[in-house]
PDB file of C-alpha atoms in Angstrom:
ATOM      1  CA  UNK F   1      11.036  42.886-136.485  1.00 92.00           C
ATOM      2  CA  UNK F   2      12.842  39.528-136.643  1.00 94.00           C
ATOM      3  CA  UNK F   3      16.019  39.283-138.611  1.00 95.00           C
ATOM      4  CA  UNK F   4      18.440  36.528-139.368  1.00 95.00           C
ATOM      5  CA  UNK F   5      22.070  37.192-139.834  1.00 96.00           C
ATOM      6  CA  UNK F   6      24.717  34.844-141.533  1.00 94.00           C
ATOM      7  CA  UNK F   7      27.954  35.935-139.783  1.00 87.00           C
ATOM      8  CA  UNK F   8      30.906  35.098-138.529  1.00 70.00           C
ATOM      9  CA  UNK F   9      32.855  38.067-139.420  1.00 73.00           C
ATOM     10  CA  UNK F  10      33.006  41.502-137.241  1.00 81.00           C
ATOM     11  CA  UNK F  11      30.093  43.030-139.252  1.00 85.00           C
ATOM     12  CA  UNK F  12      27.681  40.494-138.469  1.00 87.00           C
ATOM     13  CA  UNK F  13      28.224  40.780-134.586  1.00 88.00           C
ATOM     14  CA  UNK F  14      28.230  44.320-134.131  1.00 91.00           C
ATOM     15  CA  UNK F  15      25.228  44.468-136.826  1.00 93.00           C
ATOM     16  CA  UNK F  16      22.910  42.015-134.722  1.00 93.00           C
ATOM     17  CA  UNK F  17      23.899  43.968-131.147  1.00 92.00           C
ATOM     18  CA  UNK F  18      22.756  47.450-133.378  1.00 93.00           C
ATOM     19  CA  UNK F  19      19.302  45.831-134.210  1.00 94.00           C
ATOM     20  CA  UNK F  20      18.648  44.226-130.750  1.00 93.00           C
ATOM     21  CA  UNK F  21      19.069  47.744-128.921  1.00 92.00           C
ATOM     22  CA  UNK F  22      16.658  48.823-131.568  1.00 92.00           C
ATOM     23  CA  UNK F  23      14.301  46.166-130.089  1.00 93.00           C
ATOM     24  CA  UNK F  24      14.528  43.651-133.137  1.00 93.00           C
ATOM     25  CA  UNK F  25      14.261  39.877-132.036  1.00 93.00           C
ATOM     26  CA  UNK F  26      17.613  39.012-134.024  1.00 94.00           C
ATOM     27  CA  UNK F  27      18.995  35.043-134.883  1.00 93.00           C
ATOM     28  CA  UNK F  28      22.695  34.899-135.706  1.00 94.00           C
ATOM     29  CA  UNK F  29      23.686  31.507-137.755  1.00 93.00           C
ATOM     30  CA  UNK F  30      27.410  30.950-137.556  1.00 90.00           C
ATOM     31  CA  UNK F  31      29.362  27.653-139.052  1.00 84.00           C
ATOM     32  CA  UNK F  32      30.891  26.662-136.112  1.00 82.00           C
ATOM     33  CA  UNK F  33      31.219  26.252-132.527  1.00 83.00           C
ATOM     34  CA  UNK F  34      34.782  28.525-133.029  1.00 79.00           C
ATOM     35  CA  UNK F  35      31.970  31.222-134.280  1.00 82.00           C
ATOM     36  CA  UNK F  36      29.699  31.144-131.378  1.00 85.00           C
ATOM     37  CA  UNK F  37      32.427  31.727-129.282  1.00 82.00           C
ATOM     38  CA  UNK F  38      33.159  34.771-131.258  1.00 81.00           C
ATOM     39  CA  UNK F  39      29.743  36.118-131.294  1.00 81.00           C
ATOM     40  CA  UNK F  40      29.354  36.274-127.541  1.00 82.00           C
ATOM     41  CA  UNK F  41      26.374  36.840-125.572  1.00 83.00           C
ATOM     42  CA  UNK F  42      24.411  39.800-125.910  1.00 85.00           C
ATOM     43  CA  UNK F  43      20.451  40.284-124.782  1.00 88.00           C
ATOM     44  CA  UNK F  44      18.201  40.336-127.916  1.00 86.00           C
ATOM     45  CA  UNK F  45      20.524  37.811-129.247  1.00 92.00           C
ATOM     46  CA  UNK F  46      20.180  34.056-130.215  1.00 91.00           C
ATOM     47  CA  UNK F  47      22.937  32.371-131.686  1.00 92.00           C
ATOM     48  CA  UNK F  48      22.596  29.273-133.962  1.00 90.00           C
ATOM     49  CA  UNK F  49      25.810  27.392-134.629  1.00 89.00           C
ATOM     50  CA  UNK F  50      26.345  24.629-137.380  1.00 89.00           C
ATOM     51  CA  UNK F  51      26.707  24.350-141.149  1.00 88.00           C
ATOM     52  CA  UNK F  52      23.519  24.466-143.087  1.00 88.00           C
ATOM     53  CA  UNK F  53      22.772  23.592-146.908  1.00 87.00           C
ATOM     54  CA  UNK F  54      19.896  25.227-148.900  1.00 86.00           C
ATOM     55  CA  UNK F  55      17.095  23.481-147.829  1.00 89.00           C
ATOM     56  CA  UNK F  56      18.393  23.971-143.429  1.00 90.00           C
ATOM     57  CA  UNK F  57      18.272  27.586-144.221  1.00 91.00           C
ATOM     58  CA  UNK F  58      14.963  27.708-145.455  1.00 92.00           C
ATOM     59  CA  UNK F  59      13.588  26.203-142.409  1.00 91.00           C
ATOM     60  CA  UNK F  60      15.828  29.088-140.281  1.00 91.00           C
ATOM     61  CA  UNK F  61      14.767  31.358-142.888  1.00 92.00           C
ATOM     62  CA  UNK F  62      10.639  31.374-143.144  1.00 91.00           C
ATOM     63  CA  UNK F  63       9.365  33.469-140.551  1.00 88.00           C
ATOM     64  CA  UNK F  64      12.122  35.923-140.289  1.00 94.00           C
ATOM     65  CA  UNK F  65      11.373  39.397-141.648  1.00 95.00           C
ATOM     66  CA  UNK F  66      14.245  39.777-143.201  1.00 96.00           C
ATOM     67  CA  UNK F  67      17.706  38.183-143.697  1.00 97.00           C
ATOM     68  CA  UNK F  68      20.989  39.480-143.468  1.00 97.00           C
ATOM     69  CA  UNK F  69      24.003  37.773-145.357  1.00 96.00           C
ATOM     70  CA  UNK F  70      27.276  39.143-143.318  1.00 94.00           C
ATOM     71  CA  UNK F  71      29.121  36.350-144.245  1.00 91.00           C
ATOM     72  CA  UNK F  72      32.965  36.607-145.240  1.00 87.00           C
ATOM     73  CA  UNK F  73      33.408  38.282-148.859  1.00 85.00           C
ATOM     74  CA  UNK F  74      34.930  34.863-149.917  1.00 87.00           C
ATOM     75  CA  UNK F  75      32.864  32.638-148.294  1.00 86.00           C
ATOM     76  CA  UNK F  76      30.597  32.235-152.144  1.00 88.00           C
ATOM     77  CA  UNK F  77      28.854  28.836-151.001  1.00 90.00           C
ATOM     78  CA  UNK F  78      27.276  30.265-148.477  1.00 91.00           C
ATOM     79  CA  UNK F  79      26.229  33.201-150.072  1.00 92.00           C
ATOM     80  CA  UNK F  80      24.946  31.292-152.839  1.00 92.00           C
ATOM     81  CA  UNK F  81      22.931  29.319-150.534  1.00 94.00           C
ATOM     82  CA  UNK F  82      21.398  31.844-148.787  1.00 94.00           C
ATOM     83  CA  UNK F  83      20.373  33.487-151.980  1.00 94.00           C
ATOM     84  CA  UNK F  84      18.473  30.729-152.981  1.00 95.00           C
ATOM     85  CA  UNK F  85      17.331  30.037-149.648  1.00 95.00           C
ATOM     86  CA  UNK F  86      15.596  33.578-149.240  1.00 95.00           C
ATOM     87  CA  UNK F  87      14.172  33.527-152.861  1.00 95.00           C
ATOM     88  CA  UNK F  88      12.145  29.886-152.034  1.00 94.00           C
ATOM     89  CA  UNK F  89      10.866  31.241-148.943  1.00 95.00           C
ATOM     90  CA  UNK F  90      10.114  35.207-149.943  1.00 95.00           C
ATOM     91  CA  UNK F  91      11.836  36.225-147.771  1.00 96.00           C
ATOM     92  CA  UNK F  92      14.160  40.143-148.083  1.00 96.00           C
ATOM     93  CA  UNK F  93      17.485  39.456-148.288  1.00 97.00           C
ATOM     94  CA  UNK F  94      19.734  42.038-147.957  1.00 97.00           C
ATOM     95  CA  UNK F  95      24.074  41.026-148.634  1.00 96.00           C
ATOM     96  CA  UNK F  96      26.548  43.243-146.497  1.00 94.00           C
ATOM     97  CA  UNK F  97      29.312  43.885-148.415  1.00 90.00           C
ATOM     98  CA  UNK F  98      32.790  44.752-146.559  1.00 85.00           C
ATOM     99  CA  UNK F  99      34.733  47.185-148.105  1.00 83.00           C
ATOM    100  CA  UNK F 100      37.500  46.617-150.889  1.00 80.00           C
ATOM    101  CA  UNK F 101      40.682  47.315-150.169  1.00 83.00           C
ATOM    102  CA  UNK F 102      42.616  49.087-153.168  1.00 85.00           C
ATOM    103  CA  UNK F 103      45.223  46.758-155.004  1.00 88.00           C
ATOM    104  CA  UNK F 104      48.938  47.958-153.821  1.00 91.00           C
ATOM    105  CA  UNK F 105      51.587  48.186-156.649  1.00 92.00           C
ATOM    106  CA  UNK F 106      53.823  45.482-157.398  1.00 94.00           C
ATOM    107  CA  UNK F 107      51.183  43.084-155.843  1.00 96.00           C
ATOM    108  CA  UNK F 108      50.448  39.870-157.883  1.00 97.00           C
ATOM    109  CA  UNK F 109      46.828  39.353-158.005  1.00 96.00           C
ATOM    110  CA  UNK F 110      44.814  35.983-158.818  1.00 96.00           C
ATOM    111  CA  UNK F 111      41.196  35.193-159.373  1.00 94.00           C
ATOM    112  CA  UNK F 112      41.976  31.881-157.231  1.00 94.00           C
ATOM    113  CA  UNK F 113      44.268  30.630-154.783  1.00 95.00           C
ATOM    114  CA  UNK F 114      45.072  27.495-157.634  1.00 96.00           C
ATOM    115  CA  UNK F 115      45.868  30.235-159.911  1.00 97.00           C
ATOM    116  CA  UNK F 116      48.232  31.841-157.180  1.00 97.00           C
ATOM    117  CA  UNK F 117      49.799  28.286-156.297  1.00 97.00           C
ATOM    118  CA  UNK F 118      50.467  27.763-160.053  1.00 97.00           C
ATOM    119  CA  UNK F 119      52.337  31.072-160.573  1.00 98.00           C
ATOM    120  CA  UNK F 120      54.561  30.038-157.132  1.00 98.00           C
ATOM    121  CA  UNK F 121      55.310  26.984-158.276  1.00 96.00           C
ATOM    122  CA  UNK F 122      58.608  27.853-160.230  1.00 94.00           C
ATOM    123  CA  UNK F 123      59.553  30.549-157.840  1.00 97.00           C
ATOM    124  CA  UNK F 124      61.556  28.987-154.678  1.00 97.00           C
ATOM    125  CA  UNK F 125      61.453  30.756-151.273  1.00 97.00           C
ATOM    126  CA  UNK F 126      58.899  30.570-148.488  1.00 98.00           C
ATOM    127  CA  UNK F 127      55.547  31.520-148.563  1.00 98.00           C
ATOM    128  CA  UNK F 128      53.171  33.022-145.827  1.00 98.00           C
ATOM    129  CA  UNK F 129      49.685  31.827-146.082  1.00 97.00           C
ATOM    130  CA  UNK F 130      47.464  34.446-144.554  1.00 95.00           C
ATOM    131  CA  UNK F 131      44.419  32.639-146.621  1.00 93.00           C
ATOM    132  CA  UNK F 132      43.190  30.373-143.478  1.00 87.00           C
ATOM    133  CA  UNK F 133      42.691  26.364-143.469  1.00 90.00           C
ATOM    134  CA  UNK F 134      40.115  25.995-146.262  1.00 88.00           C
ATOM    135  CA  UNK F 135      42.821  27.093-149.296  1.00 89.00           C
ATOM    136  CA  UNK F 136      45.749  24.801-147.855  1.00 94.00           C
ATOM    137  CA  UNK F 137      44.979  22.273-149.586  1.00 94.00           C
ATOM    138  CA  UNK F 138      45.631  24.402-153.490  1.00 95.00           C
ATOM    139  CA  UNK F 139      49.273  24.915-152.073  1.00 97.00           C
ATOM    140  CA  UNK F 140      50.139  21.519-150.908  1.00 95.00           C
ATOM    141  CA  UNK F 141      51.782  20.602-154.280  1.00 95.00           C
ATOM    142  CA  UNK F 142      54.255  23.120-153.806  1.00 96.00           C
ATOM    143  CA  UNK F 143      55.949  21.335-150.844  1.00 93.00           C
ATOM    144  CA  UNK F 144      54.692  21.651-147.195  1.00 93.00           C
ATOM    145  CA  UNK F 145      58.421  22.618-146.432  1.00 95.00           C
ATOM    146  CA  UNK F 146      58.078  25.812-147.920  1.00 97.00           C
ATOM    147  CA  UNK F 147      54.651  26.565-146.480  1.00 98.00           C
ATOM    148  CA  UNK F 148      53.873  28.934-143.322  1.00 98.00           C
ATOM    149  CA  UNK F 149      50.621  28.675-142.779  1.00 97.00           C
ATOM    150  CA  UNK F 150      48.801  31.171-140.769  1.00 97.00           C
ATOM    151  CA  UNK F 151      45.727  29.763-138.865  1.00 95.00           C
ATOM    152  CA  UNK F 152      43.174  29.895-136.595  1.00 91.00           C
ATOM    153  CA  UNK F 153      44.404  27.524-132.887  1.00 91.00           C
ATOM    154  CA  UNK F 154      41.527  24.975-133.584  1.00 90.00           C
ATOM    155  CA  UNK F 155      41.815  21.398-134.735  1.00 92.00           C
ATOM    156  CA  UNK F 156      40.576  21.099-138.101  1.00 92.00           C
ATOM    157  CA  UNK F 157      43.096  24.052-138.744  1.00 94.00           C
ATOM    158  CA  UNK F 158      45.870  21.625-137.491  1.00 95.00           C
ATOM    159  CA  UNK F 159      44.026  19.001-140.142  1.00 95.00           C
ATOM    160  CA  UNK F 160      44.038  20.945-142.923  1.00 95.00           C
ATOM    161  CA  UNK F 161      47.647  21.859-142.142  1.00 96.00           C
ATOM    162  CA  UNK F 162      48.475  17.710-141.826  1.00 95.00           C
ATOM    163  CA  UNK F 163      46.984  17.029-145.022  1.00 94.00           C
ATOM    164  CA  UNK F 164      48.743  19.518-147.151  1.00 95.00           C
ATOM    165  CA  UNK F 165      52.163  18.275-145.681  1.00 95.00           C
ATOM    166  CA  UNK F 166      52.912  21.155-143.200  1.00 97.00           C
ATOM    167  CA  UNK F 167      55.837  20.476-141.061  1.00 96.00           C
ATOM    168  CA  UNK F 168      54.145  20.968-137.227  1.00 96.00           C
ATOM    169  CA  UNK F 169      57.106  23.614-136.891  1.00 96.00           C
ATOM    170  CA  UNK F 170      55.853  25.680-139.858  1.00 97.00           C
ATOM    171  CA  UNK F 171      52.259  25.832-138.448  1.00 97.00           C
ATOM    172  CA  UNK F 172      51.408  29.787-137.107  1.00 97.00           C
ATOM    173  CA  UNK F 173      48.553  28.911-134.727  1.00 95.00           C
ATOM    174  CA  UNK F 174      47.495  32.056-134.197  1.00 92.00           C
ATOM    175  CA  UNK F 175      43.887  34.304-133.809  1.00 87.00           C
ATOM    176  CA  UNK F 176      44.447  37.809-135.248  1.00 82.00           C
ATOM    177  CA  UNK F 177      44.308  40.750-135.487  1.00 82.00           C
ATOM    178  CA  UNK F 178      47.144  41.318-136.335  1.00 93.00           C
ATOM    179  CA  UNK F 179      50.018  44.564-136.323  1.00 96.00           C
ATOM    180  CA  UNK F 180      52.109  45.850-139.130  1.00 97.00           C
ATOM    181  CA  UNK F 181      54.911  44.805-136.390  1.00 98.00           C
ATOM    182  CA  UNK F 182      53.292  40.948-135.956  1.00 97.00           C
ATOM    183  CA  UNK F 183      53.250  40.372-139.709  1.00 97.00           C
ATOM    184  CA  UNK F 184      57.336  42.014-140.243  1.00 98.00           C
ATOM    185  CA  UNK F 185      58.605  40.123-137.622  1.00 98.00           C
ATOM    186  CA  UNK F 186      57.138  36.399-138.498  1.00 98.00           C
ATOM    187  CA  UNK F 187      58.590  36.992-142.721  1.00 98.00           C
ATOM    188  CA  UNK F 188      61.591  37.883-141.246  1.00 98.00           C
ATOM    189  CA  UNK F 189      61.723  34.773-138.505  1.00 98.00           C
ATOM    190  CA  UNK F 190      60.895  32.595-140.811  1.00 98.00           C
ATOM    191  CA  UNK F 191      62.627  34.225-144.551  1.00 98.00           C
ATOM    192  CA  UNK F 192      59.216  34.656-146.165  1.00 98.00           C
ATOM    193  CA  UNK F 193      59.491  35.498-150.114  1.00 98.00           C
ATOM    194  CA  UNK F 194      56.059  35.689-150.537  1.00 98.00           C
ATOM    195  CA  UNK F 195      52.894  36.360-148.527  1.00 98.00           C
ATOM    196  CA  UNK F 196      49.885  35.150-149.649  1.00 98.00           C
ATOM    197  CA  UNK F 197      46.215  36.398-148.650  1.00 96.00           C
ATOM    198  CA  UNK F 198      42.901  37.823-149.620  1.00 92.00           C
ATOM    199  CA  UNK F 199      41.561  41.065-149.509  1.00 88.00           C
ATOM    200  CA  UNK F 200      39.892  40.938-146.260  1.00 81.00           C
ATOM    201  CA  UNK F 201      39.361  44.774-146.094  1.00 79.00           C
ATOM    202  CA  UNK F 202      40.244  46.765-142.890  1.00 77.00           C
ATOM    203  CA  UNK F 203      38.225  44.352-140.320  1.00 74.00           C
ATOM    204  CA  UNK F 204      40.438  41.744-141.901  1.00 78.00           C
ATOM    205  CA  UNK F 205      43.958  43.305-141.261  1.00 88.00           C
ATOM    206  CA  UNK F 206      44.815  43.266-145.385  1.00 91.00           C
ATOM    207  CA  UNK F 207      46.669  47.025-145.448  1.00 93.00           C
ATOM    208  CA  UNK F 208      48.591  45.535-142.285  1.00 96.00           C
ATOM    209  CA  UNK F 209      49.530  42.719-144.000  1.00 96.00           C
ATOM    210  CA  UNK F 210      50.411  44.331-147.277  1.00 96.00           C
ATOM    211  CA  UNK F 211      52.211  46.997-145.304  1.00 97.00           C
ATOM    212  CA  UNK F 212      54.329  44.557-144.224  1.00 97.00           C
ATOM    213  CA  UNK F 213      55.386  43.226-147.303  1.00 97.00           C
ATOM    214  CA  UNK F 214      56.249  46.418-148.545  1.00 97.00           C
ATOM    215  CA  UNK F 215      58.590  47.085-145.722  1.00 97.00           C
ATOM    216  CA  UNK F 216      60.293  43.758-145.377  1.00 98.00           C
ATOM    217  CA  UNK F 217      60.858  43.537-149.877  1.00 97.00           C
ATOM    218  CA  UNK F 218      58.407  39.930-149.487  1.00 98.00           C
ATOM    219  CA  UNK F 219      56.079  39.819-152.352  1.00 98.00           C
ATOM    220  CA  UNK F 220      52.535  40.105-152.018  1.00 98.00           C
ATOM    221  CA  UNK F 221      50.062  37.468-153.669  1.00 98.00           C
ATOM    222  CA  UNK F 222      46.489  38.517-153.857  1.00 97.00           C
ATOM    223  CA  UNK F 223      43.335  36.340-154.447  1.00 95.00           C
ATOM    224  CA  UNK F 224      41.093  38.909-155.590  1.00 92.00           C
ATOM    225  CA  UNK F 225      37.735  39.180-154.251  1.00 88.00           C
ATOM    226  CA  UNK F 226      34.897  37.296-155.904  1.00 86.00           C
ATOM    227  CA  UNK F 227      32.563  39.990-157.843  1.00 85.00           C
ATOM    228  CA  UNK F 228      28.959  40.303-156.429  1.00 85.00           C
ATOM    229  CA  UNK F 229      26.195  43.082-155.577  1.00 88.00           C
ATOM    230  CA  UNK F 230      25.578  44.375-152.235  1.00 92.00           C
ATOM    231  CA  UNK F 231      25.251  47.428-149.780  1.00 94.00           C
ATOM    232  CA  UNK F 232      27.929  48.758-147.386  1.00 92.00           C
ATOM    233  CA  UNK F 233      27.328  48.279-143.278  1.00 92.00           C
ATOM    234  CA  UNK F 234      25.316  51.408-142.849  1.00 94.00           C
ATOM    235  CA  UNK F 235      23.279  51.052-145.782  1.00 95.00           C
ATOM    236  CA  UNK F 236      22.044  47.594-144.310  1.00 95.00           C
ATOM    237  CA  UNK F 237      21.440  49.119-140.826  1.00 94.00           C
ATOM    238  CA  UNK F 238      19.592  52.231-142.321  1.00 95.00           C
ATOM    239  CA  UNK F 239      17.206  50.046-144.314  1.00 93.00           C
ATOM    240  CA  UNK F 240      16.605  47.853-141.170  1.00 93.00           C
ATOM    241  CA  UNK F 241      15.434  50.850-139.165  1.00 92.00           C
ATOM    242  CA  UNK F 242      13.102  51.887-141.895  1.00 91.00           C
ATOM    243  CA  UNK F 243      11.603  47.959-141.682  1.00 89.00           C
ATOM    244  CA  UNK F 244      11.057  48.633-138.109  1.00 87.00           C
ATOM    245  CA  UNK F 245       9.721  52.077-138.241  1.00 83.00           C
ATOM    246  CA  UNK F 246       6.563  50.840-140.848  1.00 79.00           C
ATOM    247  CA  UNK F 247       5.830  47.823-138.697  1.00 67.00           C
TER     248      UNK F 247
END
């Protein structure tokens, strides 16, 4: 069996080492060279970095037996384009879903990070941005004085940061995961008020993070998860090793 996998988050990796020791030839597409990196080597395994639109992944797409969008739960482009990408070509899709987190009380949740910046604007304090690079730019009206943004150590992070008018001594440079004890100790370093994320489920550290904020009194800001139809990691495997077993 040949199967394509959209990743970049931990479900995608340890999903295309499962299916090569199962003996399928597996492709991993990741956006970046950061992603790659991530990915690692592993026999069975060919990984394709770079940023495709629709019509790139139909040419990565035909031939495959099926595809396999792993991609982060907020990453909606992508999915969108892989959608479309696998209907054009006929080819199965299948969308891994990562697991919801449950909402903790007292959290203020948004459908968007705009929403979120626009409920911050009139309340002072600092504000923890555990959202990465690619949402700076919605909080960069509220001041880049009050904004600690948490990022991944690349360049374009640093960028993003630039633009949005981050202070270079705000800037958390740092790849997670992170502890319960990592997330207390940078609100209280730096006299967070609020903390700012998404729900990126357990692989994503969001109970550490909201843990946190329950412990240190900093308020939590949610951008809730986009809504969308999928199946959970096993669920993906299991119907992968039934593909293989009729071939």
């Amino acid at each position: 069996m040949r199967a394509l996998i959209f990743g970049g988050a931990t479900e995608g990796r340890t999903l295309s080492q499962e299916l090569a020791g199962l003996g399928a030839a597996v492709t991993v597409c990741v956006a970046t060279a950061y992603g790659k990196e991530e990915q690692g080597e592993f026999s069975g395994v060919q990984v394709r970095a770079g940023r495709l639109d629709e019509g790139q992944m139909c040419g990565v797409i035909a031939g495959a037996d099926v595809c396999i969008d792993a991609t982060h739960p907020y990453a909606v482009e992508a999915s969108r384009n892989i959608r479309a990408a696998c209907e054009r070509t006929g080819v199965r899709l299948l969308r891994l879903l990562r697991e919801e987190s449950g909402i903790p009380a007292g959290a203020a949740v948004f459908s968007t990070a705009g929403d979120a910046a626009a409920w911050l604007r009139d309340r002072p304090g600092n504000i923890l941005l555990a959202t990465g690079a690619k949402e700076l730019w919605a909080f960069a009206g509220l001041g880049g004085q009050r904004l600690y943004p948490r990022v991944l150590p690349l360049e374009t992070s640093l960028n993003a940061c630039a633009a949005a008018g981050v202070p270079r001594s705000n800037i958390l440079a740092l790849q997670g995961p992170f502890t319960q004890e990592l997330n207390e100790a940078l609100i209280r370093q730096f006299h967070i008020r609020f903390l700012v994320t998404k729900d990126g489920g357990q692989a994503g550290g969001f109970g550490e993070k909201a843990a946190a904020a329950a412990s240190t009194g900093a308020q939590l800001v949610l951008i809730r998860r986009p809504e969308e139809s999928g199946l959970d990691y096993g669920a993906v495997l299991e119907q992968c090793r039934e593909m293989m077993e009729c071939r």
